[in-house]
Coordinates of C-alpha atoms in Angstrom, one line a residue:
Chain A
M1 CA 4.8 226.8 -19.4
T2 CA 8.2 228.1 -18.6
A3 CA 9.4 231.1 -17.9
K4 CA 10.9 232.4 -20.9
T5 CA 7.7 231.4 -22.7
L6 CA 6.0 233.2 -19.9
K7 CA 8.1 236.2 -20.5
Y8 CA 7.3 235.9 -24.4
Y9 CA 3.8 236.3 -24.1
V10 CA 3.7 238.9 -21.2
T11 CA 6.0 241.1 -23.2
G12 CA 4.1 240.4 -26.5
I13 CA 0.8 240.9 -24.9
L14 CA 2.4 244.5 -22.9
A15 CA 3.9 245.6 -25.9
L16 CA 0.4 245.3 -28.4
A17 CA -1.7 246.6 -25.7
L18 CA 0.6 249.9 -25.6
A19 CA 0.9 250.1 -29.2
F20 CA -3.0 250.0 -29.9
F21 CA -3.4 252.4 -27.4
V22 CA -0.9 254.7 -28.2
F23 CA -0.7 254.3 -32.5
V24 CA -4.1 252.8 -33.1
V25 CA -6.7 254.6 -30.7
P26 CA -6.4 257.7 -32.2
F27 CA -7.1 256.3 -36.1
L28 CA -10.2 254.7 -34.3
F29 CA -11.0 257.6 -32.9
I30 CA -11.2 259.4 -36.2
I31 CA -13.5 256.7 -37.8
V32 CA -16.1 256.5 -35.0
N33 CA -16.4 260.3 -34.8
A34 CA -16.7 260.5 -38.8
L35 CA -19.7 257.8 -38.6
K36 CA -21.4 260.4 -35.9
D37 CA -24.0 263.0 -36.6
K38 CA -23.1 266.7 -35.9
P39 CA -23.7 267.3 -32.2
E40 CA -22.5 264.0 -31.2
A41 CA -19.3 264.0 -33.2
A42 CA -19.4 267.7 -31.4
L43 CA -19.0 265.8 -27.7
L44 CA -15.9 264.6 -29.3
H45 CA -15.9 261.4 -27.2
F46 CA -14.3 257.8 -28.0
S47 CA -17.7 255.9 -28.5
W48 CA -19.7 253.9 -30.8
P49 CA -22.2 256.3 -32.3
T50 CA -25.8 255.8 -31.4
E51 CA -26.4 255.8 -35.0
T52 CA -24.2 255.6 -38.4
H53 CA -24.1 258.0 -40.6
L54 CA -21.1 256.7 -43.1
W55 CA -23.1 257.4 -46.5
E56 CA -25.0 260.8 -44.8
N57 CA -21.3 262.3 -43.8
L58 CA -19.5 261.0 -47.2
V59 CA -22.3 262.9 -49.5
A60 CA -22.0 266.0 -47.4
V61 CA -18.1 265.9 -47.5
V62 CA -17.7 265.0 -51.4
E63 CA -21.1 267.9 -52.4
A64 CA -19.5 270.5 -50.3
R65 CA -18.4 273.9 -51.3
D66 CA -19.6 272.6 -55.0
Y67 CA -17.7 269.3 -55.1
M68 CA -14.4 270.6 -54.0
L69 CA -13.1 267.5 -52.8
I70 CA -13.5 266.0 -56.4
T71 CA -11.6 268.9 -57.6
A72 CA -8.8 268.4 -55.1
F73 CA -8.4 264.9 -55.2
I74 CA -8.1 265.5 -59.1
N75 CA -5.5 268.3 -58.9
S76 CA -3.3 266.4 -55.7
I77 CA -3.8 262.9 -58.6
I78 CA -2.5 264.9 -61.5
L79 CA 0.5 267.1 -58.9
T80 CA 1.4 263.5 -58.3
V81 CA 1.6 261.7 -61.2
V82 CA 3.2 264.2 -63.3
A83 CA 5.5 265.3 -60.1
V84 CA 6.7 261.7 -59.4
T85 CA 7.3 261.0 -63.2
G86 CA 9.2 263.9 -63.7
L87 CA 11.6 262.9 -60.2
V88 CA 11.7 259.5 -61.6
V89 CA 13.1 260.0 -65.2
F90 CA 15.0 263.1 -64.3
G91 CA 16.7 261.9 -60.8
A92 CA 17.6 258.5 -62.7
M93 CA 19.5 260.7 -66.0
V94 CA 21.2 262.7 -63.1
G95 CA 22.2 259.5 -61.0
F96 CA 23.3 257.5 -63.9
V97 CA 26.1 259.9 -65.5
L98 CA 26.7 261.0 -61.9
Q99 CA 27.3 257.7 -61.3
R100 CA 29.0 256.4 -64.5
R101 CA 31.6 259.3 -65.4
P102 CA 33.5 261.6 -62.4
S103 CA 34.2 264.7 -63.7
R104 CA 35.0 268.4 -62.2
W105 CA 31.0 269.1 -62.1
S106 CA 30.9 265.9 -60.0
G107 CA 31.7 267.6 -56.5
L108 CA 29.4 270.8 -57.4
I109 CA 26.8 268.6 -58.4
N110 CA 27.4 266.1 -54.8
F111 CA 27.5 269.7 -53.0
M112 CA 23.9 270.5 -55.0
V113 CA 22.0 267.6 -53.9
L114 CA 22.9 267.8 -50.1
A115 CA 21.9 271.7 -50.0
G116 CA 18.8 270.5 -51.8
L117 CA 18.1 267.8 -48.8
I118 CA 19.3 269.7 -46.0
M119 CA 18.8 273.5 -47.1
P120 CA 14.9 274.9 -46.4
P121 CA 13.8 276.6 -49.8
A122 CA 13.2 280.6 -49.9
V123 CA 9.3 281.1 -50.1
V124 CA 8.6 284.8 -51.1
P125 CA 11.3 284.9 -53.5
T126 CA 9.9 282.1 -55.2
I127 CA 6.5 283.2 -55.3
W128 CA 8.1 286.2 -57.0
L129 CA 9.7 284.5 -59.3
L130 CA 6.9 282.2 -60.4
Q131 CA 4.5 285.7 -60.9
W132 CA 6.8 286.7 -63.2
L133 CA 7.1 282.9 -65.2
G134 CA 3.5 283.2 -65.1
L135 CA 3.1 280.0 -63.0
F136 CA 2.2 281.0 -59.7
K137 CA -1.1 279.9 -58.8
T138 CA -1.0 277.1 -61.2
L139 CA -0.7 273.4 -61.0
S140 CA 2.2 273.3 -63.6
G141 CA 4.1 275.6 -61.2
L142 CA 3.3 273.4 -58.0
I143 CA 4.4 270.2 -60.4
L144 CA 7.7 272.0 -60.8
I145 CA 8.3 273.4 -57.4
E146 CA 7.5 269.1 -55.6
I147 CA 10.1 268.0 -59.0
A148 CA 13.1 270.7 -57.7
Y149 CA 12.4 270.0 -53.9
S150 CA 12.5 266.4 -54.1
L151 CA 15.2 266.0 -56.7
S152 CA 18.0 265.6 -54.1
F153 CA 16.3 262.4 -52.4
S154 CA 15.7 260.8 -56.0
V155 CA 19.1 261.8 -57.5
L156 CA 20.4 259.8 -54.4
L157 CA 18.4 256.6 -54.5
F158 CA 19.4 256.5 -57.9
R159 CA 23.2 256.6 -58.3
A160 CA 23.1 254.2 -55.3
F161 CA 21.3 251.8 -57.6
I162 CA 22.8 252.2 -59.9
A163 CA 26.6 251.6 -58.7
T164 CA 25.1 247.6 -58.3
I165 CA 24.7 247.8 -62.0
P166 CA 27.9 246.4 -64.2
R167 CA 29.4 248.7 -66.5
E168 CA 30.3 245.4 -68.6
L169 CA 26.4 246.1 -69.5
D170 CA 26.6 249.6 -70.5
E171 CA 30.0 248.6 -72.8
A172 CA 28.0 246.0 -74.7
A173 CA 25.2 248.1 -75.3
I174 CA 27.7 250.5 -77.0
L175 CA 29.7 247.8 -79.0
E176 CA 26.4 246.8 -80.5
G177 CA 26.0 250.3 -81.4
A178 CA 23.6 252.0 -78.9
G179 CA 23.9 255.6 -78.2
P180 CA 23.1 257.5 -75.2
F181 CA 19.5 257.8 -75.6
T182 CA 19.3 254.4 -76.1
L183 CA 21.4 253.4 -73.8
F184 CA 19.8 254.6 -71.2
F185 CA 16.0 254.8 -71.7
R186 CA 15.6 251.4 -73.1
I187 CA 18.9 249.3 -71.3
V188 CA 19.3 251.1 -67.8
L189 CA 16.0 252.7 -67.3
P190 CA 14.1 249.2 -67.2
L191 CA 16.9 247.9 -64.8
L192 CA 16.0 250.4 -62.5
K193 CA 12.3 249.2 -61.6
P194 CA 13.1 248.4 -58.2
V195 CA 14.7 251.4 -57.1
A196 CA 11.9 253.4 -59.0
V197 CA 9.3 251.5 -57.9
T198 CA 10.5 253.0 -54.6
V199 CA 10.9 256.2 -55.3
I200 CA 7.3 256.6 -56.6
V201 CA 5.7 255.0 -53.8
V202 CA 8.0 257.3 -51.1
Q203 CA 7.3 260.3 -53.3
S204 CA 3.8 260.2 -54.2
V205 CA 3.0 259.5 -50.6
A206 CA 5.1 262.8 -49.7
I207 CA 3.8 265.0 -52.4
F208 CA 0.2 264.0 -52.1
N209 CA 0.7 264.5 -48.4
D210 CA 2.2 268.0 -49.2
F211 CA 0.6 270.7 -47.3
T212 CA 2.7 273.5 -47.3
N213 CA 4.0 274.1 -50.8
P214 CA 0.4 274.2 -52.2
L215 CA -0.1 276.5 -49.1
Y216 CA 2.0 278.9 -50.9
Y217 CA 2.3 278.3 -54.2
L218 CA -1.0 277.6 -55.3
P219 CA -3.7 279.2 -53.1
G220 CA -7.2 279.7 -53.7
A221 CA -10.1 277.3 -53.4
K222 CA -10.9 276.7 -56.8
N223 CA -7.4 274.5 -57.4
A224 CA -7.1 273.2 -54.0
T225 CA -5.6 270.3 -53.1
V226 CA -6.6 268.0 -50.8
Q227 CA -4.7 268.5 -48.1
L228 CA -6.4 271.8 -47.8
T229 CA -9.6 270.8 -47.9
I230 CA -9.4 269.5 -44.7
F231 CA -9.9 273.3 -43.2
N232 CA -13.8 273.2 -44.9
F233 CA -15.3 272.5 -42.2
Q234 CA -12.9 273.9 -39.6
S235 CA -14.2 277.4 -38.1
M236 CA -14.3 279.2 -35.1
F237 CA -18.0 278.7 -33.9
N238 CA -19.4 276.1 -36.2
T239 CA -17.4 273.2 -36.8
S240 CA -18.7 270.1 -38.5
Y241 CA -16.8 267.8 -36.4
N242 CA -18.1 264.9 -37.9
L243 CA -17.2 266.0 -41.3
L244 CA -14.2 266.8 -40.6
F245 CA -13.1 263.4 -39.3
M246 CA -15.1 262.0 -42.5
N247 CA -12.6 264.3 -44.7
I248 CA -9.1 263.2 -42.7
L249 CA -10.6 259.4 -43.6
I250 CA -10.8 260.1 -47.3
I251 CA -7.6 261.5 -47.4
T252 CA -6.3 258.6 -45.5
I253 CA -7.1 256.1 -47.8
P254 CA -4.3 256.7 -50.8
P255 CA -2.0 256.4 -48.3
L256 CA -3.2 253.6 -46.9
I257 CA -3.5 251.4 -50.1
M258 CA 0.4 252.7 -50.5
F259 CA 1.0 251.1 -47.2
L260 CA -0.8 247.8 -47.6
F261 CA 0.8 247.2 -51.0
F262 CA 4.1 248.8 -51.1
N263 CA 5.3 248.5 -47.1
R264 CA 8.7 247.1 -47.6
Q265 CA 9.8 249.0 -50.6
I266 CA 8.4 252.6 -48.8
V267 CA 10.5 251.6 -45.1
E268 CA 13.5 250.4 -47.7
G269 CA 13.7 253.7 -49.7
M270 CA 13.2 255.8 -46.4
T271 CA 15.8 254.5 -44.5
A272 CA 18.3 254.1 -47.5
G273 CA 17.7 257.5 -48.5
A274 CA 18.0 258.4 -44.4
V275 CA 21.5 256.6 -44.4
K276 CA 22.8 257.6 -47.8
G277 CA 21.6 261.1 -47.2
Chain B
M1 CA 36.1 252.0 -82.4
M2 CA 35.1 253.2 -78.5
T3 CA 36.0 251.5 -75.2
L4 CA 34.9 252.2 -71.4
G5 CA 36.4 251.9 -68.2
K6 CA 39.9 252.6 -67.1
K7 CA 41.3 253.0 -70.9
G8 CA 38.2 255.1 -72.3
S9 CA 39.4 257.9 -73.7
R10 CA 37.5 261.1 -72.1
R11 CA 35.6 261.2 -75.6
G12 CA 34.6 258.0 -75.2
L13 CA 32.8 258.3 -71.9
A14 CA 31.5 261.7 -72.7
A15 CA 29.5 260.5 -75.8
A16 CA 28.1 257.6 -73.7
Y17 CA 27.1 259.6 -70.2
P18 CA 26.2 262.3 -71.7
T19 CA 26.3 266.1 -69.9
W20 CA 23.2 267.0 -71.2
F21 CA 21.7 264.5 -68.8
Y22 CA 21.9 266.7 -66.2
L23 CA 20.2 269.6 -67.8
P24 CA 16.5 268.9 -67.5
A25 CA 17.2 268.5 -63.4
A26 CA 19.8 271.1 -63.6
I27 CA 17.3 273.6 -65.0
V28 CA 14.2 273.0 -62.6
F29 CA 16.4 272.4 -59.6
G30 CA 18.5 275.3 -60.5
V31 CA 15.3 278.1 -61.5
L32 CA 13.2 276.8 -59.0
F33 CA 15.2 276.4 -56.2
L34 CA 19.1 278.0 -56.4
F35 CA 17.6 281.2 -57.7
P36 CA 15.2 281.9 -55.5
T37 CA 17.7 280.8 -52.8
F38 CA 20.7 283.7 -54.0
A39 CA 17.5 285.9 -54.3
S40 CA 16.5 286.1 -50.9
L41 CA 19.8 287.2 -49.9
F42 CA 19.1 290.5 -51.5
F43 CA 15.6 290.6 -50.8
S44 CA 16.0 290.1 -47.3
L45 CA 18.2 293.6 -47.3
T46 CA 15.0 295.3 -48.7
R47 CA 11.5 296.4 -47.9
W48 CA 9.8 294.6 -50.5
T49 CA 6.3 294.5 -52.2
L50 CA 6.7 292.2 -55.0
F51 CA 6.9 295.0 -57.7
Q52 CA 9.0 297.6 -56.3
Y53 CA 11.9 297.0 -53.1
S54 CA 14.0 299.7 -51.2
F55 CA 17.5 298.8 -49.6
I56 CA 17.2 298.9 -46.0
G57 CA 20.5 297.0 -45.0
L58 CA 20.0 295.1 -41.9
D59 CA 17.2 296.8 -40.5
N60 CA 15.3 293.2 -41.2
F61 CA 17.4 291.2 -39.4
R62 CA 17.9 293.9 -36.6
Q63 CA 13.9 293.5 -36.4
F64 CA 14.1 289.5 -36.1
F65 CA 16.6 290.4 -33.3
S66 CA 14.6 292.7 -31.3
E67 CA 11.2 292.4 -31.6
P68 CA 9.9 290.0 -28.9
F69 CA 7.4 287.8 -31.1
L70 CA 9.8 287.3 -33.7
V71 CA 12.9 286.4 -31.1
W72 CA 10.4 284.3 -29.6
G73 CA 10.5 282.1 -33.1
L74 CA 13.9 281.6 -33.2
V75 CA 13.9 280.1 -29.3
N76 CA 11.0 277.8 -30.0
T77 CA 12.8 276.5 -33.1
L78 CA 15.3 275.6 -31.3
I79 CA 13.8 274.2 -28.3
Y80 CA 11.1 272.0 -30.6
A81 CA 14.2 270.3 -33.1
V82 CA 16.3 269.5 -29.9
V83 CA 13.0 268.3 -28.1
T84 CA 12.1 266.3 -31.2
S85 CA 15.4 265.2 -32.2
G86 CA 16.4 263.9 -28.9
S87 CA 12.9 261.8 -28.3
K88 CA 13.0 260.0 -31.5
V89 CA 16.7 259.0 -31.3
V90 CA 15.6 257.6 -27.4
L91 CA 12.2 256.2 -28.2
G92 CA 13.5 255.0 -32.1
M93 CA 16.6 253.2 -30.1
L94 CA 14.1 251.5 -27.5
L95 CA 11.6 250.6 -30.5
G96 CA 14.1 249.5 -32.3
I97 CA 15.4 247.2 -29.8
L98 CA 12.2 246.0 -28.8
L99 CA 11.4 245.0 -32.5
T100 CA 14.1 243.2 -33.4
S101 CA 14.3 241.2 -30.7
N102 CA 11.9 237.8 -30.4
V103 CA 8.6 239.6 -29.9
M104 CA 5.3 238.5 -30.5
V105 CA 3.7 240.0 -33.5
R106 CA 6.5 241.9 -34.5
G107 CA 5.5 242.6 -38.4
L108 CA 2.3 243.6 -36.7
L109 CA 3.6 246.0 -34.3
R110 CA 6.3 247.5 -36.8
A111 CA 3.7 248.5 -39.2
I112 CA 1.7 250.1 -36.2
V113 CA 4.3 252.1 -35.0
F114 CA 5.5 253.1 -38.6
F115 CA 2.1 253.6 -40.6
P116 CA 1.5 257.3 -38.8
V117 CA 4.5 258.7 -40.7
L118 CA 2.4 258.2 -43.9
V119 CA -0.8 259.7 -42.2
S120 CA -1.7 263.6 -43.5
T121 CA 0.3 266.0 -41.0
I122 CA -2.6 267.6 -41.2
G123 CA -5.2 265.4 -40.6
V124 CA -2.5 264.1 -37.5
G125 CA -2.3 267.6 -36.1
I126 CA -6.1 268.5 -35.8
T127 CA -7.3 264.5 -34.7
F128 CA -5.0 265.3 -31.3
T129 CA -5.9 269.0 -31.4
M130 CA -9.5 267.2 -30.1
L131 CA -7.7 264.4 -28.2
M132 CA -5.7 267.2 -26.5
H133 CA -8.7 269.3 -25.8
P134 CA -8.7 270.1 -22.1
T135 CA -12.2 269.5 -21.0
N136 CA -13.5 267.4 -23.8
G137 CA -10.6 265.4 -24.8
L138 CA -9.5 262.2 -24.8
I139 CA -6.4 262.1 -23.0
N140 CA -7.4 264.0 -20.3
D141 CA -10.9 261.8 -19.8
V142 CA -7.9 259.1 -19.4
I143 CA -5.9 261.4 -16.4
A144 CA -9.0 262.0 -15.1
V145 CA -9.8 258.3 -14.6
L146 CA -6.9 258.1 -13.1
G147 CA -7.5 260.6 -10.8
M148 CA -5.9 263.4 -11.7
K149 CA -6.7 266.7 -13.5
G150 CA -4.9 266.7 -17.2
P151 CA -3.8 270.3 -18.4
A152 CA -4.7 272.7 -20.8
W153 CA -2.1 271.1 -23.5
L154 CA -2.3 273.2 -26.0
T155 CA -3.8 276.1 -24.4
D156 CA -1.3 276.5 -21.6
P157 CA 1.9 278.3 -22.5
R158 CA 4.0 276.8 -20.7
F159 CA 2.7 273.2 -22.4
A160 CA 1.9 274.1 -25.6
L161 CA 4.7 273.6 -27.4
L162 CA 6.0 270.8 -26.2
S163 CA 2.3 269.0 -26.5
V164 CA 3.1 269.8 -30.8
A165 CA 6.6 268.7 -29.9
F166 CA 5.1 265.0 -28.6
V167 CA 2.5 265.1 -31.7
D168 CA 5.8 265.4 -33.3
V169 CA 7.2 262.5 -32.2
W170 CA 4.7 260.6 -32.1
K171 CA 4.3 260.9 -36.2
G172 CA 8.0 260.4 -36.7
V173 CA 9.1 257.9 -34.3
G174 CA 8.3 255.1 -36.9
L175 CA 10.5 256.7 -39.6
A176 CA 13.4 256.6 -36.4
T177 CA 12.4 253.0 -35.8
V178 CA 12.9 251.6 -39.0
I179 CA 16.2 253.4 -39.1
Y180 CA 17.2 252.0 -36.3
I181 CA 15.9 248.4 -37.3
A182 CA 17.9 248.5 -40.4
G183 CA 21.2 249.6 -38.6
I184 CA 20.7 246.8 -35.6
V185 CA 19.7 243.8 -37.8
S186 CA 23.3 244.5 -39.8
I187 CA 25.2 244.0 -36.2
P188 CA 26.8 240.6 -36.4
S189 CA 25.3 238.5 -34.4
E190 CA 28.4 236.9 -33.3
Y191 CA 29.3 239.6 -31.3
Y192 CA 25.9 239.3 -29.2
E193 CA 27.0 235.5 -28.5
A194 CA 30.4 235.9 -27.8
A195 CA 29.1 238.6 -25.3
K196 CA 26.8 236.2 -23.8
M197 CA 29.5 233.5 -23.4
D198 CA 31.7 235.8 -21.5
G199 CA 28.8 236.2 -19.3
A200 CA 27.5 239.4 -20.4
N201 CA 24.0 240.4 -19.3
A202 CA 21.6 242.4 -21.4
L203 CA 22.5 245.9 -20.4
Q204 CA 26.0 244.9 -20.7
R205 CA 25.2 243.9 -24.4
F206 CA 23.1 247.0 -25.3
W207 CA 25.9 249.4 -23.8
N208 CA 28.8 247.9 -25.1
I209 CA 27.5 245.9 -28.4
T210 CA 24.4 248.2 -29.8
L211 CA 24.7 251.5 -28.7
P212 CA 28.1 252.1 -30.5
L213 CA 27.3 249.8 -33.0
A214 CA 24.5 251.2 -34.0
R215 CA 25.9 254.7 -34.3
P216 CA 25.2 255.2 -37.8
A217 CA 21.6 255.1 -37.4
T218 CA 21.8 257.3 -34.5
V219 CA 23.8 259.6 -36.4
T220 CA 21.4 259.5 -38.9
V221 CA 18.6 260.2 -37.0
I222 CA 20.0 262.7 -35.2
I223 CA 20.4 264.6 -38.5
L224 CA 17.4 263.8 -39.9
S225 CA 14.9 264.7 -37.4
L226 CA 16.9 268.2 -36.6
I227 CA 16.3 269.4 -40.0
G228 CA 12.7 268.3 -40.1
G229 CA 12.6 269.6 -36.7
L230 CA 14.0 273.4 -37.7
R231 CA 12.3 273.5 -40.9
S232 CA 8.8 272.2 -39.4
F233 CA 5.6 274.6 -40.2
D234 CA 2.9 272.4 -41.3
L235 CA 2.1 270.8 -37.3
I236 CA 2.2 274.0 -35.5
W237 CA 0.1 275.3 -38.2
A238 CA -3.1 272.7 -38.0
M239 CA -2.5 272.5 -34.3
T240 CA -1.7 275.7 -32.7
K241 CA -1.1 278.3 -35.4
G242 CA 1.5 279.7 -33.3
G243 CA -0.4 280.7 -30.5
P244 CA -1.5 281.3 -27.7
G245 CA 0.2 284.3 -28.0
F246 CA 3.8 283.5 -29.7
T247 CA 4.4 280.4 -27.3
T248 CA 4.4 278.3 -30.3
D249 CA 5.5 280.4 -33.2
V250 CA 8.9 279.2 -34.9
V251 CA 10.9 280.8 -37.3
A252 CA 8.6 278.9 -40.7
S253 CA 5.1 280.2 -38.9
V254 CA 6.6 283.5 -38.7
I255 CA 8.0 283.6 -42.1
Y256 CA 4.4 282.5 -43.3
K257 CA 2.8 285.1 -40.7
Q258 CA 5.1 287.7 -42.4
Y259 CA 4.4 287.0 -46.3
Q260 CA 0.8 287.1 -45.1
A261 CA 1.0 290.3 -43.6
G262 CA 2.6 291.5 -46.5
F263 CA 6.3 292.3 -44.7
Y264 CA 8.2 290.1 -48.0
G265 CA 11.2 291.4 -47.0
L266 CA 10.8 290.0 -43.6
S267 CA 9.9 287.2 -44.6
T268 CA 12.6 287.3 -46.8
A269 CA 15.0 287.7 -44.0
G270 CA 13.1 285.4 -42.0
N271 CA 13.8 282.6 -44.5
V272 CA 17.4 283.9 -44.4
V273 CA 18.0 283.2 -40.9
L274 CA 16.6 279.9 -41.1
F275 CA 19.1 278.6 -44.1
V276 CA 21.9 280.1 -41.6
L277 CA 20.4 278.1 -38.4
V278 CA 20.0 275.1 -40.5
A279 CA 23.2 275.1 -42.2
A280 CA 25.0 276.2 -38.9
I281 CA 23.8 273.2 -36.6
V282 CA 23.3 270.3 -39.1
V283 CA 26.8 270.8 -41.3
P284 CA 28.9 271.0 -38.4
L285 CA 27.2 268.9 -36.4
S286 CA 27.1 266.0 -38.9
F287 CA 30.8 266.9 -39.5
V288 CA 32.0 265.7 -35.7
L289 CA 29.5 262.9 -35.8
N290 CA 30.8 261.4 -39.3
R291 CA 34.1 262.0 -38.5
K292 CA 34.5 260.3 -34.4
E293 CA 32.3 257.2 -36.1
V294 CA 35.8 256.8 -38.0
E295 CA 38.2 257.1 -35.2
A296 CA 36.2 254.6 -33.2

């Protein structure tokens, strides 16, 4: 074995061991403790459970507080699906006109897009406004909020992608008699599929994982989203660590599935959005 | 007949790409983001119950810069943002170099480093709160095996903020890494080959090729993680709720606490302080960083 191949294996094994220790062990810690019974999990040890309680803990977490997790999952799924649909359609419409037709509005819109990326939202005035609109503590209100806060990211990605679609296509469609509506929804939008997938995947993970906005704009146990269910099992004196970790495990599964199927799009989208931002 | 392109008339463009396409986005963004932002400038000058307000001038801001627990929030925000951003640049670059080199199981390593980015921040925060438990936590167990005694990571005021910052870096370094990977991959390999022929060693190649040419990635990572760091709330809330005392309070957690306590005017003033802070740091910094890039 040459020195070079030796170095290859040593670096590789070292890197893998370190990555395992730093990044994988915390997840294994969640898994093993989600399988324990309450007293054993309370020890917080990183050890295989003496008895596994997978099904028991799963049922306990799902049933807790009158099936709150189920309601929360339904809420989170509605929130994510509707908000992401809005982000794709509205973002693509803006990106399309912004890229195709520079006008005196373009400067202002570009500025707004940047502001939307950088600026933290003003919380209490938003609550005041939502109350006035009758949207405070409603899922519809939160959906609109998520759209408003993530539009910038969506517009940036769509605009960049639309720049790669030849204008001749638009011209051909218009010569065929297509109006702007047909042009966009029937001809351009279907071509945006790759970037739309990216926006959908990145934003669904972000919105599904969002904690702050539901905390402010959708408070109350009745219409909780999944991120707020974690706190069900954490109390000052009597935390059920096994159920807490089981809950964390359950709500990690949707992003994990996204990651397994769309790893490439997620990484591309996040880097592209970042670099162009 | 309508034509587009350079010779196309203004009307032709307008017909094909109508301004009203902006409308749905503009309404949602304008009403739910811009309007509250402008309203906050006004309400930050009031004592406010959401139903009525009384104008009190700059009192809220005066309070913000004089009450120790509010000043703590401001200082902590800056420390937190700088520490997390700096660490993500350094670690992200090192990982980026490692994961673009010819390393074993490269794809698996990339996936492992990136996955925490996609996991619930609250879940990560709570898990690490357990791992950092002073007597039962896994981290101190490991330190004990090495024959030392680990500190009370989250309850000792000297370590609490940095401990939370560490978890932020743990969760976010994957994003910095993929940005660096994209940046490093785009550097033409001829540069490295030429440098090798001239006898440059690995460190020289890093210093003279990778570092300057990965600069756009560095700028992106700095700006992105500064914005994230300055606005950070959920991780801190999941781990310490600002405690012990106010030692891990940041502006965003102060905003939430004042809101919960019913001090809506003060909370809104905190919001104004936060976006002035973000704008005052991020805008000039991105200007300077991007300009130097052009000169170089």
